[in-house]
Coordinates of C-alpha atoms in Angstrom, one line a residue:
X76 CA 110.5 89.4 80.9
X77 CA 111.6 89.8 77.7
X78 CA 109.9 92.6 75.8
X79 CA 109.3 90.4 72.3
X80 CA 107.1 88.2 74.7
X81 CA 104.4 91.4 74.5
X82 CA 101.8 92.0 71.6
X83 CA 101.8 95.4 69.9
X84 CA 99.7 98.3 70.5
X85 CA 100.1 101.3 69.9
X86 CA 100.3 103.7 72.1
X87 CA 101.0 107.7 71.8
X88 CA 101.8 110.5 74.2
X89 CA 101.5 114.1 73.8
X90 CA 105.1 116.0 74.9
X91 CA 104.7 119.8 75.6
X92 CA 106.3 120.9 72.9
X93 CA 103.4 119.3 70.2
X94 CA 105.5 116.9 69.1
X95 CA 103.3 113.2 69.1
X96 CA 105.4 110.3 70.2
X97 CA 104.3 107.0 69.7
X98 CA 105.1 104.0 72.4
X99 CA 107.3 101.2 70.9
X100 CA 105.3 98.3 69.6
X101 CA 106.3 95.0 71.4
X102 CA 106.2 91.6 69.1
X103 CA 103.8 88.6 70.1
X104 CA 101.6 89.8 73.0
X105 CA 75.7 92.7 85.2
X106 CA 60.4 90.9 86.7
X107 CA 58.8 90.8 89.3
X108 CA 56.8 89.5 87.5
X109 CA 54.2 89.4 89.1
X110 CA 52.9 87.0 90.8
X111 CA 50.0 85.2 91.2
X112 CA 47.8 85.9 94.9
X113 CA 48.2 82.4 95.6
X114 CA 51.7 82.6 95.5
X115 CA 51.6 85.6 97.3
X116 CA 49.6 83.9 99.8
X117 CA 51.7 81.3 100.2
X118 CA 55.0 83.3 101.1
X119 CA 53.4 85.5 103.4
X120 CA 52.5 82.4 105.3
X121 CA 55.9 81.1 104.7
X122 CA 57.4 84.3 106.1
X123 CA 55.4 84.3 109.5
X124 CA 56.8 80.6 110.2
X125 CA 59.8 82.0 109.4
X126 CA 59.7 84.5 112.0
X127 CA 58.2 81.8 114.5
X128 CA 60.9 79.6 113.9
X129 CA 63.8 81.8 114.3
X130 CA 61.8 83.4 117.8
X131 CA 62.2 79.9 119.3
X132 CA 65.9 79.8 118.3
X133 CA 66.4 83.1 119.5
X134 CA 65.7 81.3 123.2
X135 CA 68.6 79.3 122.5
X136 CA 71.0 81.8 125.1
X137 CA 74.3 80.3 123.8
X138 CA 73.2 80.7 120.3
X139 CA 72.7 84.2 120.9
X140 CA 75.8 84.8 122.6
X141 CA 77.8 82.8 120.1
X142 CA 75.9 85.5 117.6
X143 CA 76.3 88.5 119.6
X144 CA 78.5 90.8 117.7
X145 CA 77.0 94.0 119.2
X146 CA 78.5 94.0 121.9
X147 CA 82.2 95.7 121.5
X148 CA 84.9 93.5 121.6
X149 CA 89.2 94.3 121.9
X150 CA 90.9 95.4 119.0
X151 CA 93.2 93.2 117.6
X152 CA 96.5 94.6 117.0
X153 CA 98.8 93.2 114.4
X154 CA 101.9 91.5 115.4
X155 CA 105.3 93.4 114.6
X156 CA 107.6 91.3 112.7
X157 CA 111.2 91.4 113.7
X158 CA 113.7 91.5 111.3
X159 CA 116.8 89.3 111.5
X160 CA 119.9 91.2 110.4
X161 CA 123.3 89.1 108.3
X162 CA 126.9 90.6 107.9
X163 CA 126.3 93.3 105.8
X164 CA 123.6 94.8 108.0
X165 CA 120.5 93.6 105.3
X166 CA 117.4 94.1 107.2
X167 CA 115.8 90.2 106.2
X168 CA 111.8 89.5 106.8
X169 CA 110.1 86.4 105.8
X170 CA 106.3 85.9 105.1
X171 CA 104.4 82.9 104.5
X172 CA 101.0 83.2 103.3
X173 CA 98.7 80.5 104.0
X174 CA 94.6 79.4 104.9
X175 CA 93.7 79.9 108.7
X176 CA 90.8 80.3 111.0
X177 CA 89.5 83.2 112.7
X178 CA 86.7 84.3 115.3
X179 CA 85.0 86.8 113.9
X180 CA 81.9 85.7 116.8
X181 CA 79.6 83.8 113.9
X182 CA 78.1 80.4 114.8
X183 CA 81.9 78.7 113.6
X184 CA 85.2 79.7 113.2
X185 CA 85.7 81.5 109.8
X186 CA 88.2 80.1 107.0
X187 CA 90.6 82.9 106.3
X188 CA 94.1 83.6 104.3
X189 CA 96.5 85.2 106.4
X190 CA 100.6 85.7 106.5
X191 CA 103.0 84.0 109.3
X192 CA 100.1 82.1 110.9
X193 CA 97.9 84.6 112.0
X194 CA 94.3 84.0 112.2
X195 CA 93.7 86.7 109.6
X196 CA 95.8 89.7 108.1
X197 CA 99.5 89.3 108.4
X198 CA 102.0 90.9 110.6
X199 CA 103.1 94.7 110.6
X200 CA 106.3 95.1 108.9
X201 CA 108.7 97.9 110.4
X202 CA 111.4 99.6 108.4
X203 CA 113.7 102.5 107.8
X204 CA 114.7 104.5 104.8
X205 CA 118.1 103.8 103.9
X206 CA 117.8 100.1 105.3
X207 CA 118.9 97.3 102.9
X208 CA 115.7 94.8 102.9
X209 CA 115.4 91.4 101.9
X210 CA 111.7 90.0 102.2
X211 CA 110.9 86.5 101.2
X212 CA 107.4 85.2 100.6
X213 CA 106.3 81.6 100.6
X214 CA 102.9 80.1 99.2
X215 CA 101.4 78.0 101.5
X216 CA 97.9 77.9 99.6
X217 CA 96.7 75.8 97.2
X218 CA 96.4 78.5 94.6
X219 CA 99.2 80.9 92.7
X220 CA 99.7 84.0 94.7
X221 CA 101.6 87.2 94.8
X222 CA 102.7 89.8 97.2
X223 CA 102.8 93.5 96.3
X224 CA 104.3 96.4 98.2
X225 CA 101.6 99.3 97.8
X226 CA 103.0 102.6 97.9
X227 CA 106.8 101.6 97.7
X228 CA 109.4 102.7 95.3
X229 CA 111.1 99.5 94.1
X230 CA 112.4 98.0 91.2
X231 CA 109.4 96.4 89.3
X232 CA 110.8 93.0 89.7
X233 CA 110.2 93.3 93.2
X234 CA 107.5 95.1 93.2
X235 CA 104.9 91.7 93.6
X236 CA 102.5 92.6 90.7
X237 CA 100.9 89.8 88.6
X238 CA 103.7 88.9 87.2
X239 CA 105.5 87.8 89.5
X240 CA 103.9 85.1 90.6
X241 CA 104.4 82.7 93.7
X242 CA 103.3 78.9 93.0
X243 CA 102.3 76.9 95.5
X244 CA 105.3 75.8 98.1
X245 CA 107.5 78.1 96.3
X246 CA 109.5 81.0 97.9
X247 CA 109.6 84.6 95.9
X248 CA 112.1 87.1 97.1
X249 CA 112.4 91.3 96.8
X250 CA 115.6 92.6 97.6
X251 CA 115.5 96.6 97.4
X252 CA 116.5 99.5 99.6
X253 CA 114.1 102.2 101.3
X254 CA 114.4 105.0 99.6
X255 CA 111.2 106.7 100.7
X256 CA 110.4 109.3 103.6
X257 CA 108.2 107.8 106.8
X258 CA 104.7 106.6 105.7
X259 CA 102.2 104.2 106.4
X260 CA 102.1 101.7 103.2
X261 CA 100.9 97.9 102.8
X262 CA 101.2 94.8 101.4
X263 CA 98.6 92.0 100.1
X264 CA 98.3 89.7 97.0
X265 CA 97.7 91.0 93.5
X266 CA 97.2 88.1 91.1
X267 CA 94.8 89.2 87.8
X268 CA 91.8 88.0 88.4
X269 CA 92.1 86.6 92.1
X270 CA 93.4 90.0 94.1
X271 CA 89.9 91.1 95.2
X272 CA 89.1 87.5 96.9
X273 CA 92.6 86.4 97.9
X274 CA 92.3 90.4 99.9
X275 CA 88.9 89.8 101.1
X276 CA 89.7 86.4 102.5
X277 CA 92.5 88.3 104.9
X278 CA 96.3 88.7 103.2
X279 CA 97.2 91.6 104.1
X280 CA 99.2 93.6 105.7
X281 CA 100.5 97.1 106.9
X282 CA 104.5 99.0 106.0
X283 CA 105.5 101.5 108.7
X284 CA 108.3 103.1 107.7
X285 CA 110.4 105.4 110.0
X286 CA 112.8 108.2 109.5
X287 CA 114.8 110.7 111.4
X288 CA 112.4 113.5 110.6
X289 CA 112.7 115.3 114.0
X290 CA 108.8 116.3 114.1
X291 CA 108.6 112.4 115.0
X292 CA 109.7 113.0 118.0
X293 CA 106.3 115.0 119.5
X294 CA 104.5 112.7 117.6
X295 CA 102.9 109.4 119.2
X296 CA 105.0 106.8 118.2
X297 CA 104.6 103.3 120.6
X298 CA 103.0 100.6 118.3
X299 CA 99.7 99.6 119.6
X300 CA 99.9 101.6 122.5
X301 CA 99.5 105.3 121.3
X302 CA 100.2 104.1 117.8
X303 CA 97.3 102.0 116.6
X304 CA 97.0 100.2 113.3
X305 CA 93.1 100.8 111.8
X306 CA 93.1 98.1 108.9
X307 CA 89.3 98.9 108.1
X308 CA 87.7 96.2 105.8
X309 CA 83.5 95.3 105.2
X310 CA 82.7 91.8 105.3
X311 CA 79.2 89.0 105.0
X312 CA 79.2 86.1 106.5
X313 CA 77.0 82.8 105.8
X314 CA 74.8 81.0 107.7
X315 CA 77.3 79.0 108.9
X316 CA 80.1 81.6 109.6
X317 CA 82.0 81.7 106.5
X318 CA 82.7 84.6 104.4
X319 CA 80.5 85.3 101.5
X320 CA 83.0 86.4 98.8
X321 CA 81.3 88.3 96.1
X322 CA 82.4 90.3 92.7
X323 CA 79.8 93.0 91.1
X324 CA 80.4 93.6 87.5
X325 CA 77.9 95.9 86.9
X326 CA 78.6 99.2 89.5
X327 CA 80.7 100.5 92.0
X328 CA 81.9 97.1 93.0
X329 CA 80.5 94.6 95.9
X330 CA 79.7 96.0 99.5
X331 CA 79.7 94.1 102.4
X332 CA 77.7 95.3 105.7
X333 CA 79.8 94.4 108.5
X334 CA 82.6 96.6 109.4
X335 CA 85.4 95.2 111.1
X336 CA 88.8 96.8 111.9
X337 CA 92.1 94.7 112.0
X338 CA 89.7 91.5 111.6
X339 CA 87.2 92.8 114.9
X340 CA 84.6 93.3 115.0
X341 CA 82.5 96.4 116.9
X342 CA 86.3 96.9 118.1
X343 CA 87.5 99.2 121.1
X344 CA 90.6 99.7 122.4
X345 CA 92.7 101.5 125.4
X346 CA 94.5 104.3 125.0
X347 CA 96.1 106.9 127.0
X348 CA 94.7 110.4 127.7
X349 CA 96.0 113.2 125.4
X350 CA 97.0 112.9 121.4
X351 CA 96.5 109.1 119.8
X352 CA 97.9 108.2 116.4
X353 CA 95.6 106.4 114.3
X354 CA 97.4 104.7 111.1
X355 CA 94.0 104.3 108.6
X356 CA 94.0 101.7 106.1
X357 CA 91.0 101.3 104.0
X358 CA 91.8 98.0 102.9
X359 CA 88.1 97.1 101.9
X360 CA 87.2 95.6 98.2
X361 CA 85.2 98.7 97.2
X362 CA 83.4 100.5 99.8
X363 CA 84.4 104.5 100.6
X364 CA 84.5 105.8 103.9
X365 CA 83.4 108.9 105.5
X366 CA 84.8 109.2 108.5
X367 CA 84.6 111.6 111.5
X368 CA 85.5 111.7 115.3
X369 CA 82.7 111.8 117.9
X370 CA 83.7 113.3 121.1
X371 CA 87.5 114.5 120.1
X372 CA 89.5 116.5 117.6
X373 CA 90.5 114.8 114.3
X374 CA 93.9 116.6 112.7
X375 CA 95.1 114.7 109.7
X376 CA 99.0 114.3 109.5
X377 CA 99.9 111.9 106.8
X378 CA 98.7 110.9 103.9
X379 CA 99.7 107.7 101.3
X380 CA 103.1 108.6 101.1
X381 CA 104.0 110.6 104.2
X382 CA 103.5 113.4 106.3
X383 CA 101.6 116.6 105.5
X384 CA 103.3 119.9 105.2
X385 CA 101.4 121.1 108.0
X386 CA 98.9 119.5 110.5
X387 CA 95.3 120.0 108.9
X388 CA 92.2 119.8 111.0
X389 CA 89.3 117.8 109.6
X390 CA 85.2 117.8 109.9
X391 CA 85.4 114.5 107.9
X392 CA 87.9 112.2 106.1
X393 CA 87.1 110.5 102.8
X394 CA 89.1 106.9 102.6
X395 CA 88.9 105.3 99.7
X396 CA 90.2 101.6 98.5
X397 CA 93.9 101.0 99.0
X398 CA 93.9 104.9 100.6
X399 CA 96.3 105.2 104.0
X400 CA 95.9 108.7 106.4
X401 CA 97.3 109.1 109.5
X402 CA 94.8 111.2 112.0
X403 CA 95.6 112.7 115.4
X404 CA 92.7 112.3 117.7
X405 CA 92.7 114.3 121.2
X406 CA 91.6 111.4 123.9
X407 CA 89.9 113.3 126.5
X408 CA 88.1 112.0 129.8
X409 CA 85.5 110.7 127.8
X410 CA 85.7 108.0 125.3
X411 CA 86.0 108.9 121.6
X412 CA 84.8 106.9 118.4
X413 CA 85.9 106.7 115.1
X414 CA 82.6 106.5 113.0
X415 CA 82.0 106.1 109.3
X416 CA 78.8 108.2 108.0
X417 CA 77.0 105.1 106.5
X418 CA 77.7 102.5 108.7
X419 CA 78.2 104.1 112.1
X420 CA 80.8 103.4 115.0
X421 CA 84.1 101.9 113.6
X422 CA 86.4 101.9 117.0
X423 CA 86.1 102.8 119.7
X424 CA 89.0 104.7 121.9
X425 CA 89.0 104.5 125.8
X426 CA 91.1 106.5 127.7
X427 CA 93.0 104.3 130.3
X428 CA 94.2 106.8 132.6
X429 CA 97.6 107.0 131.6
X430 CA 99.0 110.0 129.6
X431 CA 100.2 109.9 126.6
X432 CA 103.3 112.1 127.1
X433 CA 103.8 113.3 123.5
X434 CA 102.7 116.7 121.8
X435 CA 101.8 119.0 121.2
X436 CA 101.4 118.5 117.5
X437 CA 104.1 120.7 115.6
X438 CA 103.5 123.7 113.3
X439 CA 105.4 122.0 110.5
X440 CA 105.6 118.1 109.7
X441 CA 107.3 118.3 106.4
X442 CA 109.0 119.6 103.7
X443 CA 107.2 118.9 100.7
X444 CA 108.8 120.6 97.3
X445 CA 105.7 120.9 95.0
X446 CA 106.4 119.9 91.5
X447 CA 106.7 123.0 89.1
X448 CA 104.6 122.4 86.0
X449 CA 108.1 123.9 84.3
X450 CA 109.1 120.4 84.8
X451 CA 106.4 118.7 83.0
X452 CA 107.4 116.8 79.4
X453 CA 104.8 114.9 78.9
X454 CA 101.0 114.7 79.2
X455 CA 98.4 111.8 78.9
X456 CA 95.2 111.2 79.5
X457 CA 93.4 107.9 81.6
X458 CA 89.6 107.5 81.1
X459 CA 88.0 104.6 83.4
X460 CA 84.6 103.7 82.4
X461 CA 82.4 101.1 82.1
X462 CA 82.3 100.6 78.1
X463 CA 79.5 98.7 77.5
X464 CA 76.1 100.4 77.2
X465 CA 72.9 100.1 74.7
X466 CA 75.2 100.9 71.6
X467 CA 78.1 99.8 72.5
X468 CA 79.2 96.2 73.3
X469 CA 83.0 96.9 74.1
X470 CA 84.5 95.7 77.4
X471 CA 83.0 96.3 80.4
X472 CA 86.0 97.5 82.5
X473 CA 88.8 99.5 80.8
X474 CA 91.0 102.1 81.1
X475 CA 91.4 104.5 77.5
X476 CA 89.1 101.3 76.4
X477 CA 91.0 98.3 76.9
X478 CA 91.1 95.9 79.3
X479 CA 94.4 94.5 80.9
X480 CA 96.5 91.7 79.3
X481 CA 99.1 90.8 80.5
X482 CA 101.1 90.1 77.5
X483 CA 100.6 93.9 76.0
X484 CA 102.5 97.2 77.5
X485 CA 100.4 100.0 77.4
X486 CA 103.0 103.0 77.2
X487 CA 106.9 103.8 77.9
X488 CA 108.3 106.3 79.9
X489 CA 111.4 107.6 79.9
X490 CA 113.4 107.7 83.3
X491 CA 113.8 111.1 84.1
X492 CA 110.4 112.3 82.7
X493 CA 108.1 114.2 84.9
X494 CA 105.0 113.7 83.3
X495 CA 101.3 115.4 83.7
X496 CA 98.3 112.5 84.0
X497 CA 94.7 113.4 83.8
X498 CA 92.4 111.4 85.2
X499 CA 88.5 110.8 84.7
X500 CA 85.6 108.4 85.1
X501 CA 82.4 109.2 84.3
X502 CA 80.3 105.7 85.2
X503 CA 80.7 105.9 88.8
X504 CA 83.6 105.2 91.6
X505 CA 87.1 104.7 90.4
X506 CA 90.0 104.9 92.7
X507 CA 93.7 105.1 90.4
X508 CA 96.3 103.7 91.6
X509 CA 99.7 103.5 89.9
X510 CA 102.8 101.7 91.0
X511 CA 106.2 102.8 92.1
X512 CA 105.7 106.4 92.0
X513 CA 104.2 108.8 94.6
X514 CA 102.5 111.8 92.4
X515 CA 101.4 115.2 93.8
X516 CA 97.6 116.9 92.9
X517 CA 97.6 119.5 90.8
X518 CA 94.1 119.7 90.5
X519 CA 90.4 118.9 91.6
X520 CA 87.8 120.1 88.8
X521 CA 90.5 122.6 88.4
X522 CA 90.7 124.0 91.5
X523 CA 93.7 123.4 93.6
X524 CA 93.5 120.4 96.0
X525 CA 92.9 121.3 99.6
X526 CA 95.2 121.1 102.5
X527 CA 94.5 117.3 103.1
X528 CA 95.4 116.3 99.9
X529 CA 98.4 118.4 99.0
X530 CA 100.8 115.9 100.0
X531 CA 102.5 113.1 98.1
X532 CA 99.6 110.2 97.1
X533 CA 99.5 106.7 95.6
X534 CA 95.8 106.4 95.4
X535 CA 93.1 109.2 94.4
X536 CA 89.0 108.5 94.0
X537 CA 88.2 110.0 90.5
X538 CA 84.0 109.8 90.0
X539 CA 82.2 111.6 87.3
X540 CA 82.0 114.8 89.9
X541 CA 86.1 114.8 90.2
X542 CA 88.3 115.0 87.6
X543 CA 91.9 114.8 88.7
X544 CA 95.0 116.0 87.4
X545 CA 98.4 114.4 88.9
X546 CA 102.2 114.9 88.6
X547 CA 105.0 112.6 89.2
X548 CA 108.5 112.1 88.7
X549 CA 110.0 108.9 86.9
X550 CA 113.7 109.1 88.8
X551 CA 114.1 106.4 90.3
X552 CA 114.2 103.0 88.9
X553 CA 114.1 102.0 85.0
X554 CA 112.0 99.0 84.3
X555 CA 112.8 97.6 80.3
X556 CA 112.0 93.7 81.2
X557 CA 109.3 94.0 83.7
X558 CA 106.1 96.4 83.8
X559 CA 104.6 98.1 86.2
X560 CA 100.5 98.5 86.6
X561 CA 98.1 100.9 86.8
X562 CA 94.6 100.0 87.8
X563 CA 91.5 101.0 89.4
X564 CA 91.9 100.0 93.3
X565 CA 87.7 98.9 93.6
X566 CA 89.2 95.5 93.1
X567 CA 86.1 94.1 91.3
X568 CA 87.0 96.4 88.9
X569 CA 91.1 96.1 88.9
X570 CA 90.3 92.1 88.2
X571 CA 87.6 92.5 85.7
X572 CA 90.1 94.4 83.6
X573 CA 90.2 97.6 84.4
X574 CA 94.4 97.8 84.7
X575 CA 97.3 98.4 82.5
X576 CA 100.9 98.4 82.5
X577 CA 103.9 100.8 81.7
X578 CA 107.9 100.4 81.4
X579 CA 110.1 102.8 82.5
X580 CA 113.0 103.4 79.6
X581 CA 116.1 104.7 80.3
X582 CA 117.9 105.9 77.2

């Protein structure tokens, strides 16, 4: 994309040596009233033939167990897609994303989107850093579409934001080679103003990628066996089984009451006695998670981009939107359950009577070189809030008070730049989430960020009670023709503006 096609706007960045530098300009671009006692009369008597009518179609015994999502069902594990492999040794995957039908156990069969032909998400894509990938993506919907790689270092052309978009029955292709360590990553559809619903109806999809970091090897490692993927996502359904799709303008974004993992739900699965790698996604449209481990140890090993330092025990994990952790839990005779604070039991773990035959854990995971502030050449500053109040009718969602167009670049960088970003919200939730890059924490209210989150991160909650300050490196890949985004990952919030975007210069 040609940069003349983008409006002005100014833009400036503060350098540590004082000096102001100003971003180029680009050409062209949410009473009772009261009532009366009649009518209060009236719906009480509404309300108990209500309740008299739904007692006699409770009797209805395959109603109920077409209904009965209490009782805990298998976990469905996401399919591993095989590569196919030309000449030169190119690792090729192709996805199609198109509408399905799942069971999620309501009175019908629910309407999904989902990649390959699964009845929801999409399949587990495998790969290895130094591969050369090839991953083409075909739109079988009836609606534009894209794919994004979250958490991947690639050229912005293939990185699947909203500009690249996929029209219907056309294929869109990323060519790029893994250049990152082993992490857990993932892929769904990030078209402005669609990404929360085209997420929430099911496209998405988890990255594993692998290395030959030795302290793999005492590590469980057998895909769906001792290795489980945890794609946890809240849902509502209708009266007639569908999903009820919602955006909330006016707070923390929409919340749905049903948990389900990897599309089940009250899930549980077999595992083997001993250590069980759990590969969490919180892939929900807004809702945080608190999560614990009842009956078992929980040690926290990875986070967005990769493995820890060090193992780190955990009390409780806090999993925000588009967030990724990889926990150890110790499966003992007994089952063990993942459980989320508000909403209770999220999986289940069984031991099967087999061993696992790995561990135990390692002192060290990883070497992680923590980014000298010596480095540091430039600092900015990203305020999410809600900007309309009493006084003020501005826009609702913004970041540094605007709202996202696509046709406007919101700052430079240089390639080479290692650059300080200080992040607050002071309305509520915000989760930031910028592309290509993985950044370290430097700071939580100013205090150094504990063990668990000392690693290297894609995706940090920010709230009006945590102020973050991050670092990254810009070393990689220049991108002069097509931006990368920033955003807010509550997705009501990302498509109701809240989102910029940013080239990477290399002069």
């Amino acid at each position: 994309m040609d940069n003349r096609s983008y409006q002005a706007m100014r833009t400036e960045s503060v350098p540590l040596n004082g000096k102001r530098t100003t971003g180029r300009r680009h050409a062209a671009y949410e009473s009772f009233t009261g009532s009366t006692r009649r009518l209060l009369i009236n719906a009480g008597v509404f309300f108990w033939a209500f309740l008299a009518i739904a007692s006699l179609a409770a009797c209805d015994t395959d109603n109920e167990e077409a209904l009965d999502t209490s009782a805990p069902a298998p976990l469905s594990i996401p399919e591993l897609l095989e590569p196919t492999f030309d000449a030169a040794g190119v690792a090729h995957y192709d996805l199609k994303i198109g509408e399905s039908r799942h069971d999620y156990r309501q009175t019908a069969l629910t309407d999904t989107y989902s990649y390959n032909g699964m009845s929801v998400l999409g399949p587990t894509l495998r790969l290895r850093t130094g591969d050369s990938v090839v991953i083409s993506v075909t739109n079988e919907l009836d609606e534009v579409t894209t794919t994004h790689w979250h958490g991947a270092d690639v050229p912005a052309e293939d990185d699947g934001g909203p500009h690249s978009i996929i029209e219907p029955g056309t294929t869109w292709m990323a060519d790029f080679e893994v250049i990152q360590p082993a992490a857990t990553l993932w892929y769904h559809p990030h078209v402005h103003g669609s990404t929360a619903e085209q997420v929430y109806r099911g496209a998405a999809g988890l990255i594993i990628i692998e290395d030959d970091n030795p302290a793999a090897a005492t590590l469980p490692a057998t895909y769906g066996v001792d290795d489980i993927p945890v794609i946890i996502q809240d849902r509502e359904f209708t009266g007639d089984g569908q999903l009820d799709f919602a955006i909330d303008d006016g707070g923390d974004g929409k919340l749905y009451t049903t948990l389900t993992v990897n599309g089940t739900i009250n899930p549980f699965v077999d595992v083997p006695k001993g250590l069980v790698r759990l590969r969490l996604l919180n892939g929900s449209q807004a809702r945080i998670y608190h999560l614990s481990v009842e009956g078992a140890d929980m040690t926290k090993i990875a986070s967005d981009g990769g493995y820890l330092a060090s193992p780190v025990a955990l009390e409780q994990l806090v999993l925000a939107p588009g967030d990724r952790a990889e926990i150890i839990v110790n499966v003992g005779m007994e089952s063990a359950a993942l459980v989320d604070s508000r909403l209770g039991r999220v999986l289940e773990m069984r031991p099967n009577g087999a061993a696992s035959g790995t561990g135990p854990l390692p002192d060290k995971l990883a070497t992680i070189e923590r980014i000298s502030v010596s480095e540091i050449t430039v600092d900015r500053s990203f305020d999410m809030d809600d900007e309309r109040n009493f006084w003020n009718f501005g826009p609702r969602w913004a970041i540094n008070g605007a709202q996202f167009d696509m046709r406007r670049i919101d700052f430079e960088v240089q390639l080479g730049d290692t650059e300080r970003w200080t992040l607050s919200g002071d309305d509520g939730q915000h989760v930031f989430h910028p592309h290509q890059i993985q950044f370290q924490i430097l700071s939580i209210n100013g205090e150094p960020p504990p063990p668990e989150e000392s690693g290297w991160e894609d995706t940090v909650l920010v709230n009006e009670e945590r102020d973050v300050v991050i670092v990254a490196r810009f070393n990689t890949y220049a991108a002069e023709d097509t931006p990368y985004m920033f955003h807010c990952h509550i997705l009501d919030h990302e498509d109701l503006g809240m989102m910029g975007q940013f080239l990477v210069i290399d002069e």
